[in-house]
């Protein structure tokens, strides 16, 4: 693999990670499902199994949340020395979850890393394996009442596919 091919492959793999997160945060099951090969494996600690089954598990779990936002940090990608169609990665994440804890809006924040094996089949890169390592987590009472006061005119994101980021007609005419 030459330098240009590596650069193009890295861009495709980074885009894969972004699509995974968008699918998760917007509850876009089809988008998230398309990031895993059908025979992929996962190990998240709380779930171990194939990629497609993880997507069903995660989508069902996150539907109960009031909001989610995953922020991706540095992304190290290393290519297999003997197989140009295989790469390994470590992706840092910071995950915000608005949940109800005993009926009270609560923020659960989890930070860690994904450890991945990517495979290219044909021209497409997807996850062949994904593990999630948690480095730290905490909960605290929700404290964003300012959104109903000083910032009440803000455009608010949605926790599903009704989010304005999916509305191309609105964005085209903005």
PDB file of C-alpha atoms in Angstrom:
ATOM      1  CA  UNK A   1       0.000   0.000   0.000  1.00  0.00           C
ATOM      2  CA  UNK A   2       1.522   3.341  -1.013  1.00  0.00           C
ATOM      3  CA  UNK A   3       1.197   6.602   0.948  1.00  0.00           C
ATOM      4  CA  UNK A   4      -1.815   7.855  -1.020  1.00  0.00           C
ATOM      5  CA  UNK A   5      -3.650   4.539  -0.584  1.00  0.00           C
ATOM      6  CA  UNK A   6      -2.924   4.657   3.173  1.00  0.00           C
ATOM      7  CA  UNK A   7      -4.268   8.208   3.385  1.00  0.00           C
ATOM      8  CA  UNK A   8      -7.460   7.290   1.528  1.00  0.00           C
ATOM      9  CA  UNK A   9      -7.930   4.185   3.697  1.00  0.00           C
ATOM     10  CA  UNK A  10      -7.412   6.196   6.914  1.00  0.00           C
ATOM     11  CA  UNK A  11     -10.009   8.723   5.786  1.00  0.00           C
ATOM     12  CA  UNK A  12     -12.493   5.918   5.059  1.00  0.00           C
ATOM     13  CA  UNK A  13     -11.854   4.358   8.486  1.00  0.00           C
ATOM     14  CA  UNK A  14     -12.270   7.700  10.286  1.00  0.00           C
ATOM     15  CA  UNK A  15     -15.526   8.244   8.374  1.00  0.00           C
ATOM     16  CA  UNK A  16     -16.610   4.772   9.528  1.00  0.00           C
ATOM     17  CA  UNK A  17     -16.122   5.835  13.161  1.00  0.00           C
ATOM     18  CA  UNK A  18     -18.132   9.019  12.599  1.00  0.00           C
ATOM     19  CA  UNK A  19     -21.010   7.143  10.948  1.00  0.00           C
ATOM     20  CA  UNK A  20     -21.059   4.667  13.853  1.00  0.00           C
ATOM     21  CA  UNK A  21     -21.431   7.544  16.338  1.00  0.00           C
ATOM     22  CA  UNK A  22     -24.045   9.398  14.319  1.00  0.00           C
ATOM     23  CA  UNK A  23     -26.055   6.201  14.015  1.00  0.00           C
ATOM     24  CA  UNK A  24     -25.839   5.706  17.756  1.00  0.00           C
ATOM     25  CA  UNK A  25     -26.642   9.292  18.781  1.00  0.00           C
ATOM     26  CA  UNK A  26     -29.518   9.781  16.326  1.00  0.00           C
ATOM     27  CA  UNK A  27     -30.914   6.272  16.846  1.00  0.00           C
ATOM     28  CA  UNK A  28     -30.318   5.543  13.171  1.00  0.00           C
ATOM     29  CA  UNK A  29     -30.232   1.763  13.322  1.00  0.00           C
ATOM     30  CA  UNK A  30     -29.553   1.281   9.590  1.00  0.00           C
ATOM     31  CA  UNK A  31     -26.613   3.700   9.583  1.00  0.00           C
ATOM     32  CA  UNK A  32     -24.993   2.074  12.609  1.00  0.00           C
ATOM     33  CA  UNK A  33     -25.652  -1.424  11.290  1.00  0.00           C
ATOM     34  CA  UNK A  34     -23.838  -0.571   8.042  1.00  0.00           C
ATOM     35  CA  UNK A  35     -20.610   0.021   9.987  1.00  0.00           C
ATOM     36  CA  UNK A  36     -20.242  -3.668  10.951  1.00  0.00           C
ATOM     37  CA  UNK A  37     -19.591  -6.660   8.745  1.00  0.00           C
ATOM     38  CA  UNK A  38     -22.363  -9.244   9.280  1.00  0.00           C
ATOM     39  CA  UNK A  39     -19.820 -11.709  10.753  1.00  0.00           C
ATOM     40  CA  UNK A  40     -18.132  -9.106  12.984  1.00  0.00           C
ATOM     41  CA  UNK A  41     -17.610  -9.565  16.719  1.00  0.00           C
ATOM     42  CA  UNK A  42     -17.863  -7.161  19.659  1.00  0.00           C
ATOM     43  CA  UNK A  43     -16.936  -7.050  23.325  1.00  0.00           C
ATOM     44  CA  UNK A  44     -18.269  -4.088  25.300  1.00  0.00           C
ATOM     45  CA  UNK A  45     -18.160  -5.815  28.663  1.00  0.00           C
ATOM     46  CA  UNK A  46     -21.918  -5.348  29.101  1.00  0.00           C
ATOM     47  CA  UNK A  47     -22.439  -6.996  25.707  1.00  0.00           C
ATOM     48  CA  UNK A  48     -20.408  -9.583  23.835  1.00  0.00           C
ATOM     49  CA  UNK A  49     -21.563 -10.951  20.489  1.00  0.00           C
ATOM     50  CA  UNK A  50     -21.823 -10.135  16.801  1.00  0.00           C
ATOM     51  CA  UNK A  51     -21.873  -6.567  15.523  1.00  0.00           C
ATOM     52  CA  UNK A  52     -25.457  -6.646  14.195  1.00  0.00           C
ATOM     53  CA  UNK A  53     -26.740  -7.965  17.541  1.00  0.00           C
ATOM     54  CA  UNK A  54     -24.809  -5.219  19.359  1.00  0.00           C
ATOM     55  CA  UNK A  55     -26.513  -2.579  17.207  1.00  0.00           C
ATOM     56  CA  UNK A  56     -29.940  -3.945  18.198  1.00  0.00           C
ATOM     57  CA  UNK A  57     -28.869  -4.000  21.874  1.00  0.00           C
ATOM     58  CA  UNK A  58     -27.461  -0.441  21.793  1.00  0.00           C
ATOM     59  CA  UNK A  59     -30.353   1.055  19.832  1.00  0.00           C
ATOM     60  CA  UNK A  60     -32.901  -0.471  22.223  1.00  0.00           C
ATOM     61  CA  UNK A  61     -30.943   0.661  25.289  1.00  0.00           C
ATOM     62  CA  UNK A  62     -30.353   4.210  24.062  1.00  0.00           C
ATOM     63  CA  UNK A  63     -34.013   4.690  23.096  1.00  0.00           C
ATOM     64  CA  UNK A  64     -34.700   4.974  26.823  1.00  0.00           C
ATOM     65  CA  UNK A  65     -32.257   7.896  27.161  1.00  0.00           C
ATOM     66  CA  UNK A  66     -33.370  11.499  26.841  1.00  0.00           C
ATOM     67  CA  UNK A  67     -30.226  12.494  24.902  1.00  0.00           C
ATOM     68  CA  UNK A  68     -26.828  11.138  23.884  1.00  0.00           C
ATOM     69  CA  UNK A  69     -23.708  12.726  22.480  1.00  0.00           C
ATOM     70  CA  UNK A  70     -20.494  10.881  21.728  1.00  0.00           C
ATOM     71  CA  UNK A  71     -17.432  12.956  20.967  1.00  0.00           C
ATOM     72  CA  UNK A  72     -14.521  11.262  19.239  1.00  0.00           C
ATOM     73  CA  UNK A  73     -10.953  12.251  20.041  1.00  0.00           C
ATOM     74  CA  UNK A  74      -7.654  11.038  18.666  1.00  0.00           C
ATOM     75  CA  UNK A  75      -7.823   8.060  16.347  1.00  0.00           C
ATOM     76  CA  UNK A  76      -4.757   5.911  15.857  1.00  0.00           C
ATOM     77  CA  UNK A  77      -4.894   3.638  12.807  1.00  0.00           C
ATOM     78  CA  UNK A  78      -2.198   1.041  12.080  1.00  0.00           C
ATOM     79  CA  UNK A  79      -2.226  -1.185   9.014  1.00  0.00           C
ATOM     80  CA  UNK A  80      -1.479  -4.888   9.174  1.00  0.00           C
ATOM     81  CA  UNK A  81       1.995  -5.500   7.743  1.00  0.00           C
ATOM     82  CA  UNK A  82       0.956  -8.712   5.999  1.00  0.00           C
ATOM     83  CA  UNK A  83      -2.611  -7.912   4.917  1.00  0.00           C
ATOM     84  CA  UNK A  84      -3.414  -4.587   3.200  1.00  0.00           C
ATOM     85  CA  UNK A  85      -7.120  -5.224   3.806  1.00  0.00           C
ATOM     86  CA  UNK A  86      -6.773  -5.227   7.597  1.00  0.00           C
ATOM     87  CA  UNK A  87      -6.067  -2.416  10.040  1.00  0.00           C
ATOM     88  CA  UNK A  88      -6.215  -1.862  13.799  1.00  0.00           C
ATOM     89  CA  UNK A  89      -7.336   1.216  15.671  1.00  0.00           C
ATOM     90  CA  UNK A  90      -7.755   2.951  18.982  1.00  0.00           C
ATOM     91  CA  UNK A  91     -10.365   5.738  19.171  1.00  0.00           C
ATOM     92  CA  UNK A  92     -10.799   7.918  22.266  1.00  0.00           C
ATOM     93  CA  UNK A  93     -14.372   8.903  23.134  1.00  0.00           C
ATOM     94  CA  UNK A  94     -16.273  11.084  25.581  1.00  0.00           C
ATOM     95  CA  UNK A  95     -19.907  10.003  25.898  1.00  0.00           C
ATOM     96  CA  UNK A  96     -22.677  12.103  27.395  1.00  0.00           C
ATOM     97  CA  UNK A  97     -25.969  10.380  28.278  1.00  0.00           C
ATOM     98  CA  UNK A  98     -29.029  12.183  29.670  1.00  0.00           C
ATOM     99  CA  UNK A  99     -30.957   9.557  31.617  1.00  0.00           C
ATOM    100  CA  UNK A 100     -33.697   9.429  34.206  1.00  0.00           C
ATOM    101  CA  UNK A 101     -32.377   8.089  37.508  1.00  0.00           C
ATOM    102  CA  UNK A 102     -35.275   7.448  39.865  1.00  0.00           C
ATOM    103  CA  UNK A 103     -37.327   9.907  37.811  1.00  0.00           C
ATOM    104  CA  UNK A 104     -34.715  12.693  38.006  1.00  0.00           C
ATOM    105  CA  UNK A 105     -32.884  13.947  34.878  1.00  0.00           C
ATOM    106  CA  UNK A 106     -29.271  12.874  35.386  1.00  0.00           C
ATOM    107  CA  UNK A 107     -26.145  13.199  33.297  1.00  0.00           C
ATOM    108  CA  UNK A 108     -24.040  10.056  32.947  1.00  0.00           C
ATOM    109  CA  UNK A 109     -20.632  10.711  31.430  1.00  0.00           C
ATOM    110  CA  UNK A 110     -18.381   7.891  30.284  1.00  0.00           C
ATOM    111  CA  UNK A 111     -14.930   8.300  28.795  1.00  0.00           C
ATOM    112  CA  UNK A 112     -12.747   5.636  27.265  1.00  0.00           C
ATOM    113  CA  UNK A 113     -11.488   4.089  24.062  1.00  0.00           C
ATOM    114  CA  UNK A 114     -12.658   1.808  21.312  1.00  0.00           C
ATOM    115  CA  UNK A 115     -10.155  -0.829  20.223  1.00  0.00           C
ATOM    116  CA  UNK A 116     -10.973  -1.973  16.716  1.00  0.00           C
ATOM    117  CA  UNK A 117     -10.051  -4.322  13.906  1.00  0.00           C
ATOM    118  CA  UNK A 118     -11.098  -3.030  10.510  1.00  0.00           C
ATOM    119  CA  UNK A 119     -11.372  -5.051   7.335  1.00  0.00           C
ATOM    120  CA  UNK A 120     -11.724  -3.894   3.758  1.00  0.00           C
ATOM    121  CA  UNK A 121     -13.877  -6.112   1.606  1.00  0.00           C
ATOM    122  CA  UNK A 122     -14.023  -4.970  -1.975  1.00  0.00           C
ATOM    123  CA  UNK A 123     -13.636  -1.209  -1.633  1.00  0.00           C
ATOM    124  CA  UNK A 124     -15.384  -0.776   1.732  1.00  0.00           C
ATOM    125  CA  UNK A 125     -13.936  -0.648   5.254  1.00  0.00           C
ATOM    126  CA  UNK A 126     -16.077  -1.813   8.193  1.00  0.00           C
ATOM    127  CA  UNK A 127     -15.609  -3.081  11.725  1.00  0.00           C
ATOM    128  CA  UNK A 128     -14.562  -6.726  11.917  1.00  0.00           C
ATOM    129  CA  UNK A 129     -14.239  -6.402  15.714  1.00  0.00           C
ATOM    130  CA  UNK A 130     -14.961  -3.596  18.162  1.00  0.00           C
ATOM    131  CA  UNK A 131     -14.257  -3.506  21.902  1.00  0.00           C
ATOM    132  CA  UNK A 132     -15.025  -0.659  24.268  1.00  0.00           C
ATOM    133  CA  UNK A 133     -12.661   0.113  27.136  1.00  0.00           C
ATOM    134  CA  UNK A 134     -14.024   2.425  29.848  1.00  0.00           C
ATOM    135  CA  UNK A 135     -11.399   4.627  31.494  1.00  0.00           C
ATOM    136  CA  UNK A 136     -13.720   6.561  33.834  1.00  0.00           C
ATOM    137  CA  UNK A 137     -17.389   7.399  34.404  1.00  0.00           C
ATOM    138  CA  UNK A 138     -19.519   9.615  36.612  1.00  0.00           C
ATOM    139  CA  UNK A 139     -23.097  10.787  37.131  1.00  0.00           C
ATOM    140  CA  UNK A 140     -24.397  14.168  38.247  1.00  0.00           C
ATOM    141  CA  UNK A 141     -27.749  15.939  38.334  1.00  0.00           C
ATOM    142  CA  UNK A 142     -28.723  17.613  35.052  1.00  0.00           C
ATOM    143  CA  UNK A 143     -27.938  21.323  35.197  1.00  0.00           C
ATOM    144  CA  UNK A 144     -28.948  22.890  31.885  1.00  0.00           C
ATOM    145  CA  UNK A 145     -31.985  24.892  32.981  1.00  0.00           C
ATOM    146  CA  UNK A 146     -30.438  27.829  31.139  1.00  0.00           C
ATOM    147  CA  UNK A 147     -31.894  26.332  27.944  1.00  0.00           C
ATOM    148  CA  UNK A 148     -35.372  27.280  29.134  1.00  0.00           C
ATOM    149  CA  UNK A 149     -34.228  30.772  30.125  1.00  0.00           C
ATOM    150  CA  UNK A 150     -31.459  32.820  28.523  1.00  0.00           C
ATOM    151  CA  UNK A 151     -30.916  30.306  25.719  1.00  0.00           C
ATOM    152  CA  UNK A 152     -34.568  29.439  25.045  1.00  0.00           C
ATOM    153  CA  UNK A 153     -34.273  30.634  21.420  1.00  0.00           C
ATOM    154  CA  UNK A 154     -31.503  28.125  20.612  1.00  0.00           C
ATOM    155  CA  UNK A 155     -32.151  25.436  18.024  1.00  0.00           C
ATOM    156  CA  UNK A 156     -32.165  22.250  20.056  1.00  0.00           C
ATOM    157  CA  UNK A 157     -30.848  18.909  18.854  1.00  0.00           C
ATOM    158  CA  UNK A 158     -33.025  15.817  18.931  1.00  0.00           C
ATOM    159  CA  UNK A 159     -32.184  12.338  20.144  1.00  0.00           C
ATOM    160  CA  UNK A 160     -33.474  10.646  17.006  1.00  0.00           C
ATOM    161  CA  UNK A 161     -33.736  10.984  13.233  1.00  0.00           C
ATOM    162  CA  UNK A 162     -36.047  14.024  13.548  1.00  0.00           C
ATOM    163  CA  UNK A 163     -32.889  16.000  14.371  1.00  0.00           C
ATOM    164  CA  UNK A 164     -32.437  18.907  11.951  1.00  0.00           C
ATOM    165  CA  UNK A 165     -29.149  17.429  10.710  1.00  0.00           C
ATOM    166  CA  UNK A 166     -31.300  14.972   8.703  1.00  0.00           C
ATOM    167  CA  UNK A 167     -33.450  17.734   7.169  1.00  0.00           C
ATOM    168  CA  UNK A 168     -31.641  18.428   3.881  1.00  0.00           C
ATOM    169  CA  UNK A 169     -34.506  20.586   2.561  1.00  0.00           C
ATOM    170  CA  UNK A 170     -34.240  22.889   5.588  1.00  0.00           C
ATOM    171  CA  UNK A 171     -30.453  23.030   5.307  1.00  0.00           C
ATOM    172  CA  UNK A 172     -30.542  23.603   1.533  1.00  0.00           C
ATOM    173  CA  UNK A 173     -32.751  26.631   2.024  1.00  0.00           C
ATOM    174  CA  UNK A 174     -31.102  28.022   5.147  1.00  0.00           C
TER     175      UNK A 174
END
